[in-house]
């Protein structure tokens, strides 16, 4: 992930978190310092002996393997770091050199996914673990340190520290994931293929930008291949089939709270295209576990002039498109 793309994602995340209520807890200078550090990262990572190190900010975005140290000079009561990897990776987090006072209200919690204003990605419908098992609380851990491994390419750490000179070090390491599921895109444009091999599981590909999505190939169970008719723009009633693809749009990160735009429950070879003028656009693959399901798609950022116009019952009634 390039510095420019990482900076773009970080700026968008600050904007999104501001709209969703996180920014009222974060000091503006912390966010600015975090962005300054982000834009000036040393990209030398090739040497086997090189370990990337830098300070961790109260509001931060991490996309590089390395060691990040947080030390407070004044109380920091609501901090969060968002960690993101490539779509085909999961994230390992490990705490060390922890110097906090849990009895005084300090805490460090790692989360398997992302949280913004109570909305979680992946949603509880799409994640294999119950919500309480997705949190790793340092203060409740019996071991002297704490570690966590994500189920997808995003993870998060929350922390609150009162006393000056207190802090911790966070080690971030990315690991290969042979069957990526529940992905947060790092970029507003690209292509991807989601495959679900005989597992009863839902997988979402989330793009936190308004985009144009083109489904290029869809294989669902034993359904016959059908070429998409130009008149057939919206599909309904697929939820009972057990194997289908949904297109969702919304302004949060929880897919269960997003607006369903279209669904497909038949295989296709051709092109299905849709513009989603929301802050978050999602391709969601629902699998019964009886088949090997696959969906391939491309996406690109919608230009401002191409955003859908407001119409009655249109998606724009559900999304704040400026």
Tab-separated table of C-alpha atoms in Angstrom:
chain	number	residue	atom	x	y	z
A	1	UNK	CA	0.000	0.000	0.000
A	2	UNK	CA	1.580	3.280	-1.113
A	3	UNK	CA	1.992	6.279	1.172
A	4	UNK	CA	-0.488	8.240	-0.973
A	5	UNK	CA	-3.173	5.544	-0.711
A	6	UNK	CA	-2.548	5.094	3.006
A	7	UNK	CA	-2.835	8.838	3.560
A	8	UNK	CA	-6.038	8.946	1.506
A	9	UNK	CA	-7.542	6.106	3.534
A	10	UNK	CA	-6.470	7.724	6.808
A	11	UNK	CA	-8.025	11.065	5.824
A	12	UNK	CA	-11.230	9.319	4.816
A	13	UNK	CA	-11.242	7.387	8.086
A	14	UNK	CA	-10.882	10.620	10.066
A	15	UNK	CA	-13.775	12.079	8.061
A	16	UNK	CA	-15.888	8.948	8.541
A	17	UNK	CA	-15.131	8.733	12.253
A	18	UNK	CA	-15.978	12.432	12.598
A	19	UNK	CA	-19.405	11.848	11.082
A	20	UNK	CA	-19.877	8.782	13.302
A	21	UNK	CA	-18.925	10.496	16.556
A	22	UNK	CA	-15.383	9.293	17.325
A	23	UNK	CA	-13.648	12.622	16.701
A	24	UNK	CA	-15.246	14.396	19.653
A	25	UNK	CA	-13.027	12.250	21.884
A	26	UNK	CA	-9.819	12.770	19.927
A	27	UNK	CA	-7.642	15.855	20.225
A	28	UNK	CA	-7.088	17.544	16.845
A	29	UNK	CA	-3.344	17.739	17.312
A	30	UNK	CA	-3.166	13.971	17.869
A	31	UNK	CA	-4.872	13.320	14.542
A	32	UNK	CA	-2.626	15.822	12.807
A	33	UNK	CA	0.494	14.315	14.343
A	34	UNK	CA	-0.675	10.871	13.307
A	35	UNK	CA	-1.171	11.959	9.695
A	36	UNK	CA	2.186	13.738	9.642
A	37	UNK	CA	3.885	10.558	10.824
A	38	UNK	CA	1.912	8.519	8.308
A	39	UNK	CA	3.068	10.676	5.407
A	40	UNK	CA	6.707	10.523	6.480
A	41	UNK	CA	7.111	6.806	7.050
A	42	UNK	CA	10.404	5.251	6.100
A	43	UNK	CA	9.468	2.554	3.599
A	44	UNK	CA	12.675	0.488	3.967
A	45	UNK	CA	11.435	-2.935	5.021
A	46	UNK	CA	13.380	-5.373	2.873
A	47	UNK	CA	16.295	-6.223	5.175
A	48	UNK	CA	15.808	-9.346	7.289
A	49	UNK	CA	17.245	-7.528	10.306
A	50	UNK	CA	15.174	-4.382	9.827
A	51	UNK	CA	12.201	-3.872	12.155
A	52	UNK	CA	10.105	-0.844	11.347
A	53	UNK	CA	9.609	1.307	14.451
A	54	UNK	CA	7.789	4.534	15.164
A	55	UNK	CA	5.667	6.154	17.907
A	56	UNK	CA	1.981	5.282	18.096
A	57	UNK	CA	-0.473	8.191	18.095
A	58	UNK	CA	-3.741	8.464	20.003
A	59	UNK	CA	-5.607	8.248	16.691
A	60	UNK	CA	-3.612	6.221	14.209
A	61	UNK	CA	-3.711	4.116	11.071
A	62	UNK	CA	-1.221	1.234	10.750
A	63	UNK	CA	-0.535	-0.614	7.502
A	64	UNK	CA	3.072	-1.790	7.942
A	65	UNK	CA	4.563	-4.654	9.954
A	66	UNK	CA	6.558	-3.219	12.818
A	67	UNK	CA	6.829	-2.077	16.401
A	68	UNK	CA	4.780	0.923	17.603
A	69	UNK	CA	5.346	2.496	21.025
A	70	UNK	CA	2.894	4.727	22.855
A	71	UNK	CA	4.000	6.860	25.824
A	72	UNK	CA	1.704	9.513	27.291
A	73	UNK	CA	2.776	12.975	28.371
A	74	UNK	CA	-0.755	13.799	29.549
A	75	UNK	CA	-3.900	11.706	30.108
A	76	UNK	CA	-5.293	10.146	26.948
A	77	UNK	CA	-8.783	8.892	27.684
A	78	UNK	CA	-10.098	7.640	24.321
A	79	UNK	CA	-7.527	6.448	21.792
A	80	UNK	CA	-7.813	4.015	18.898
A	81	UNK	CA	-5.519	2.610	16.243
A	82	UNK	CA	-6.940	1.056	13.073
A	83	UNK	CA	-4.788	-1.673	11.513
A	84	UNK	CA	-5.245	-2.776	7.902
A	85	UNK	CA	-3.485	-5.367	5.743
A	86	UNK	CA	-3.785	-6.631	2.184
A	87	UNK	CA	-7.029	-8.511	1.356
A	88	UNK	CA	-5.221	-11.876	1.453
A	89	UNK	CA	-3.705	-11.265	4.910
A	90	UNK	CA	-4.734	-11.454	8.563
A	91	UNK	CA	-3.140	-9.482	11.389
A	92	UNK	CA	-1.234	-10.619	14.468
A	93	UNK	CA	-1.026	-8.150	17.381
A	94	UNK	CA	1.167	-8.535	20.453
A	95	UNK	CA	1.638	-6.223	23.431
A	96	UNK	CA	4.912	-5.811	25.328
A	97	UNK	CA	6.558	-3.383	27.769
A	98	UNK	CA	3.125	-2.551	29.154
A	99	UNK	CA	3.133	0.032	31.924
A	100	UNK	CA	-0.452	0.955	32.793
A	101	UNK	CA	-2.582	0.977	35.943
A	102	UNK	CA	-5.675	-1.159	35.333
A	103	UNK	CA	-6.986	-0.443	38.845
A	104	UNK	CA	-6.982	3.300	38.062
A	105	UNK	CA	-9.115	2.862	34.945
A	106	UNK	CA	-6.405	2.375	32.334
A	107	UNK	CA	-7.098	-0.258	29.683
A	108	UNK	CA	-5.835	-1.726	26.424
A	109	UNK	CA	-8.256	-3.770	24.318
A	110	UNK	CA	-7.673	-5.414	20.961
A	111	UNK	CA	-10.606	-6.091	18.656
A	112	UNK	CA	-10.997	-8.564	15.804
A	113	UNK	CA	-12.330	-6.092	13.216
A	114	UNK	CA	-13.130	-2.374	13.198
A	115	UNK	CA	-15.564	-0.386	15.350
A	116	UNK	CA	-16.969	3.073	14.585
A	117	UNK	CA	-19.695	4.520	16.826
A	118	UNK	CA	-20.843	1.101	17.914
A	119	UNK	CA	-21.007	-0.282	14.377
A	120	UNK	CA	-18.736	-3.249	13.785
A	121	UNK	CA	-17.049	-4.729	10.750
A	122	UNK	CA	-17.475	-7.596	10.176
A	123	UNK	CA	-21.015	-7.633	11.528
A	124	UNK	CA	-22.030	-10.347	13.968
A	125	UNK	CA	-23.917	-12.077	11.133
A	126	UNK	CA	-20.731	-12.342	9.084
A	127	UNK	CA	-18.163	-13.167	11.783
A	128	UNK	CA	-17.546	-16.731	12.947
A	129	UNK	CA	-16.891	-15.749	16.580
A	130	UNK	CA	-19.414	-14.348	19.076
A	131	UNK	CA	-18.820	-10.696	19.883
A	132	UNK	CA	-17.310	-11.221	23.346
A	133	UNK	CA	-14.638	-13.514	21.896
A	134	UNK	CA	-13.531	-10.843	19.431
A	135	UNK	CA	-12.163	-8.646	22.258
A	136	UNK	CA	-8.816	-9.263	23.953
A	137	UNK	CA	-8.536	-7.236	27.175
A	138	UNK	CA	-5.021	-6.781	28.556
A	139	UNK	CA	-6.324	-5.990	32.049
A	140	UNK	CA	-8.357	-9.211	32.127
A	141	UNK	CA	-5.650	-11.424	30.651
A	142	UNK	CA	-4.030	-13.913	33.064
A	143	UNK	CA	-0.751	-13.756	31.122
A	144	UNK	CA	1.723	-10.875	31.613
A	145	UNK	CA	1.280	-9.835	27.961
A	146	UNK	CA	-1.557	-10.146	25.496
A	147	UNK	CA	-1.828	-11.117	21.853
A	148	UNK	CA	-4.570	-11.308	19.279
A	149	UNK	CA	-5.009	-12.569	15.717
A	150	UNK	CA	-7.633	-11.172	13.389
A	151	UNK	CA	-9.974	-13.210	11.212
A	152	UNK	CA	-9.710	-10.739	8.315
A	153	UNK	CA	-7.492	-7.942	7.013
A	154	UNK	CA	-8.519	-5.367	9.638
A	155	UNK	CA	-8.052	-5.174	13.396
A	156	UNK	CA	-8.170	-2.466	16.029
A	157	UNK	CA	-6.793	-1.501	19.418
A	158	UNK	CA	-8.470	0.778	21.990
A	159	UNK	CA	-6.588	2.252	24.921
A	160	UNK	CA	-6.969	4.691	27.820
A	161	UNK	CA	-4.016	5.791	29.933
A	162	UNK	CA	-4.063	8.400	32.699
A	163	UNK	CA	-0.543	8.706	34.141
A	164	UNK	CA	2.329	10.468	32.335
A	165	UNK	CA	5.213	8.260	31.172
A	166	UNK	CA	2.930	5.214	31.091
A	167	UNK	CA	2.486	3.274	27.867
A	168	UNK	CA	3.088	0.097	25.878
A	169	UNK	CA	4.559	-1.302	22.672
A	170	UNK	CA	2.430	-2.924	19.978
A	171	UNK	CA	3.949	-5.410	17.522
A	172	UNK	CA	2.068	-5.753	14.232
A	173	UNK	CA	2.677	-8.701	11.913
A	174	UNK	CA	0.695	-9.717	8.819
A	175	UNK	CA	0.144	-13.364	7.892
A	176	UNK	CA	-1.110	-15.030	4.703
A	177	UNK	CA	-4.791	-15.984	4.534
A	178	UNK	CA	-5.557	-18.646	1.855
A	179	UNK	CA	-9.327	-17.940	1.835
A	180	UNK	CA	-9.875	-14.203	2.480
A	181	UNK	CA	-13.278	-13.334	3.894
A	182	UNK	CA	-14.751	-10.066	5.205
A	183	UNK	CA	-12.327	-7.634	3.618
A	184	UNK	CA	-11.989	-3.875	3.995
A	185	UNK	CA	-10.574	-2.439	0.788
A	186	UNK	CA	-7.505	-0.219	1.057
A	187	UNK	CA	-8.271	1.501	-2.233
A	188	UNK	CA	-11.316	3.039	-3.983
A	189	UNK	CA	-10.584	1.021	-7.106
A	190	UNK	CA	-9.450	-2.496	-7.948
A	191	UNK	CA	-10.717	-6.019	-8.549
A	192	UNK	CA	-11.223	-9.082	-6.392
A	193	UNK	CA	-12.547	-12.651	-6.352
A	194	UNK	CA	-14.205	-14.099	-3.251
A	195	UNK	CA	-14.338	-17.897	-2.980
A	196	UNK	CA	-16.239	-19.847	-0.336
A	197	UNK	CA	-15.408	-23.609	-0.434
A	198	UNK	CA	-18.173	-25.681	1.170
A	199	UNK	CA	-18.515	-23.477	4.250
A	200	UNK	CA	-21.691	-22.090	5.759
A	201	UNK	CA	-20.409	-18.556	6.042
A	202	UNK	CA	-21.042	-15.014	4.825
A	203	UNK	CA	-18.220	-12.914	3.367
A	204	UNK	CA	-18.309	-9.174	2.718
A	205	UNK	CA	-15.981	-6.988	0.666
A	206	UNK	CA	-16.354	-3.448	1.984
A	207	UNK	CA	-15.244	-0.328	0.086
A	208	UNK	CA	-15.532	2.853	2.172
A	209	UNK	CA	-16.067	5.043	-0.869
A	210	UNK	CA	-18.935	5.686	-3.320
A	211	UNK	CA	-18.081	3.395	-6.236
A	212	UNK	CA	-19.252	1.797	-9.443
A	213	UNK	CA	-19.225	-2.001	-9.087
A	214	UNK	CA	-19.130	-4.441	-11.984
A	215	UNK	CA	-19.761	-8.120	-11.301
A	216	UNK	CA	-17.803	-9.976	-13.979
A	217	UNK	CA	-18.387	-13.597	-12.954
A	218	UNK	CA	-20.624	-15.403	-10.493
A	219	UNK	CA	-20.743	-19.125	-9.738
A	220	UNK	CA	-23.337	-20.266	-7.203
A	221	UNK	CA	-23.715	-23.958	-6.524
A	222	UNK	CA	-25.164	-25.934	-9.400
A	223	UNK	CA	-27.158	-23.120	-10.915
A	224	UNK	CA	-26.986	-22.754	-14.664
A	225	UNK	CA	-25.096	-19.869	-16.172
A	226	UNK	CA	-27.308	-17.023	-17.400
A	227	UNK	CA	-26.280	-13.899	-19.224
A	228	UNK	CA	-27.605	-10.796	-17.562
A	229	UNK	CA	-30.400	-9.038	-19.406
A	230	UNK	CA	-29.959	-5.239	-19.719
A	231	UNK	CA	-33.519	-4.806	-18.425
A	232	UNK	CA	-32.849	-6.875	-15.308
A	233	UNK	CA	-31.209	-4.292	-13.065
A	234	UNK	CA	-32.491	-5.208	-9.602
A	235	UNK	CA	-33.107	-8.672	-8.169
A	236	UNK	CA	-35.197	-9.623	-5.156
A	237	UNK	CA	-36.172	-12.649	-3.135
A	238	UNK	CA	-32.811	-14.450	-3.112
A	239	UNK	CA	-32.524	-14.828	0.656
A	240	UNK	CA	-34.421	-18.101	0.637
A	241	UNK	CA	-32.036	-19.721	-1.843
A	242	UNK	CA	-29.199	-20.098	0.683
A	243	UNK	CA	-26.521	-19.105	-1.844
A	244	UNK	CA	-26.552	-15.591	-3.274
A	245	UNK	CA	-24.707	-12.275	-3.624
A	246	UNK	CA	-25.914	-8.976	-2.187
A	247	UNK	CA	-24.938	-5.440	-3.118
A	248	UNK	CA	-25.282	-3.105	-0.125
A	249	UNK	CA	-24.869	0.616	0.489
A	250	UNK	CA	-24.753	2.751	3.612
A	251	UNK	CA	-22.880	5.330	5.667
A	252	UNK	CA	-21.608	3.012	8.414
A	253	UNK	CA	-19.487	-0.143	8.567
A	254	UNK	CA	-22.001	-2.711	9.862
A	255	UNK	CA	-23.359	-4.602	6.847
A	256	UNK	CA	-26.430	-5.747	8.794
A	257	UNK	CA	-27.495	-2.085	9.065
A	258	UNK	CA	-26.916	-1.214	5.411
A	259	UNK	CA	-29.484	-0.806	2.646
A	260	UNK	CA	-29.834	-3.807	0.279
A	261	UNK	CA	-29.577	-2.525	-3.275
A	262	UNK	CA	-29.670	-5.748	-5.279
A	263	UNK	CA	-29.177	-9.479	-4.946
A	264	UNK	CA	-28.372	-12.318	-7.333
A	265	UNK	CA	-29.095	-15.988	-6.782
A	266	UNK	CA	-28.232	-17.338	-10.220
A	267	UNK	CA	-24.869	-17.849	-11.870
A	268	UNK	CA	-23.931	-15.407	-14.592
A	269	UNK	CA	-21.278	-14.901	-17.211
A	270	UNK	CA	-21.397	-11.340	-18.373
A	271	UNK	CA	-21.507	-7.953	-16.742
A	272	UNK	CA	-23.730	-6.722	-13.929
A	273	UNK	CA	-23.038	-3.085	-13.119
A	274	UNK	CA	-24.308	-0.721	-10.448
A	275	UNK	CA	-23.378	2.686	-9.040
A	276	UNK	CA	-23.535	3.027	-5.257
A	277	UNK	CA	-23.365	6.639	-4.063
A	278	UNK	CA	-22.792	5.858	-0.379
A	279	UNK	CA	-19.850	6.227	1.988
A	280	UNK	CA	-19.626	2.443	2.131
A	281	UNK	CA	-20.294	0.021	-0.745
A	282	UNK	CA	-20.344	-3.734	-0.115
A	283	UNK	CA	-20.347	-6.960	-2.121
A	284	UNK	CA	-21.603	-9.723	0.209
A	285	UNK	CA	-21.426	-13.437	-0.598
A	286	UNK	CA	-23.844	-15.649	1.361
A	287	UNK	CA	-23.094	-19.393	1.287
A	288	UNK	CA	-25.094	-22.372	2.555
A	289	UNK	CA	-22.004	-24.591	2.746
A	290	UNK	CA	-23.332	-27.027	0.139
A	291	UNK	CA	-21.320	-25.691	-2.783
A	292	UNK	CA	-18.160	-23.883	-3.826
A	293	UNK	CA	-19.346	-20.327	-4.473
A	294	UNK	CA	-17.340	-17.648	-6.251
A	295	UNK	CA	-17.895	-14.028	-7.234
A	296	UNK	CA	-15.511	-11.794	-9.213
A	297	UNK	CA	-15.937	-8.043	-9.482
A	298	UNK	CA	-14.251	-4.761	-10.332
A	299	UNK	CA	-14.824	-1.392	-8.685
A	300	UNK	CA	-13.813	2.210	-9.224
A	301	UNK	CA	-14.444	5.529	-7.496
A	302	UNK	CA	-17.529	7.429	-8.589
A	303	UNK	CA	-16.761	10.953	-9.710
A	304	UNK	CA	-18.827	13.679	-8.067
A	305	UNK	CA	-20.667	14.450	-11.303
A	306	UNK	CA	-21.583	10.764	-11.695
A	307	UNK	CA	-23.174	10.354	-8.277
A	308	UNK	CA	-26.830	9.293	-8.606
A	309	UNK	CA	-29.407	12.063	-8.405
A	310	UNK	CA	-31.970	12.033	-5.649
A	311	UNK	CA	-35.152	10.241	-6.651
A	312	UNK	CA	-38.095	8.925	-4.672
A	313	UNK	CA	-37.207	5.554	-3.112
A	314	UNK	CA	-33.707	5.807	-4.577
A	315	UNK	CA	-30.578	4.937	-2.633
A	316	UNK	CA	-29.763	8.617	-2.122
A	317	UNK	CA	-32.694	8.802	0.304
A	318	UNK	CA	-30.711	6.425	2.521
A	319	UNK	CA	-27.239	7.917	2.069
A	320	UNK	CA	-25.941	11.433	2.653
A	321	UNK	CA	-24.309	12.232	-0.677
A	322	UNK	CA	-22.885	15.717	-0.839
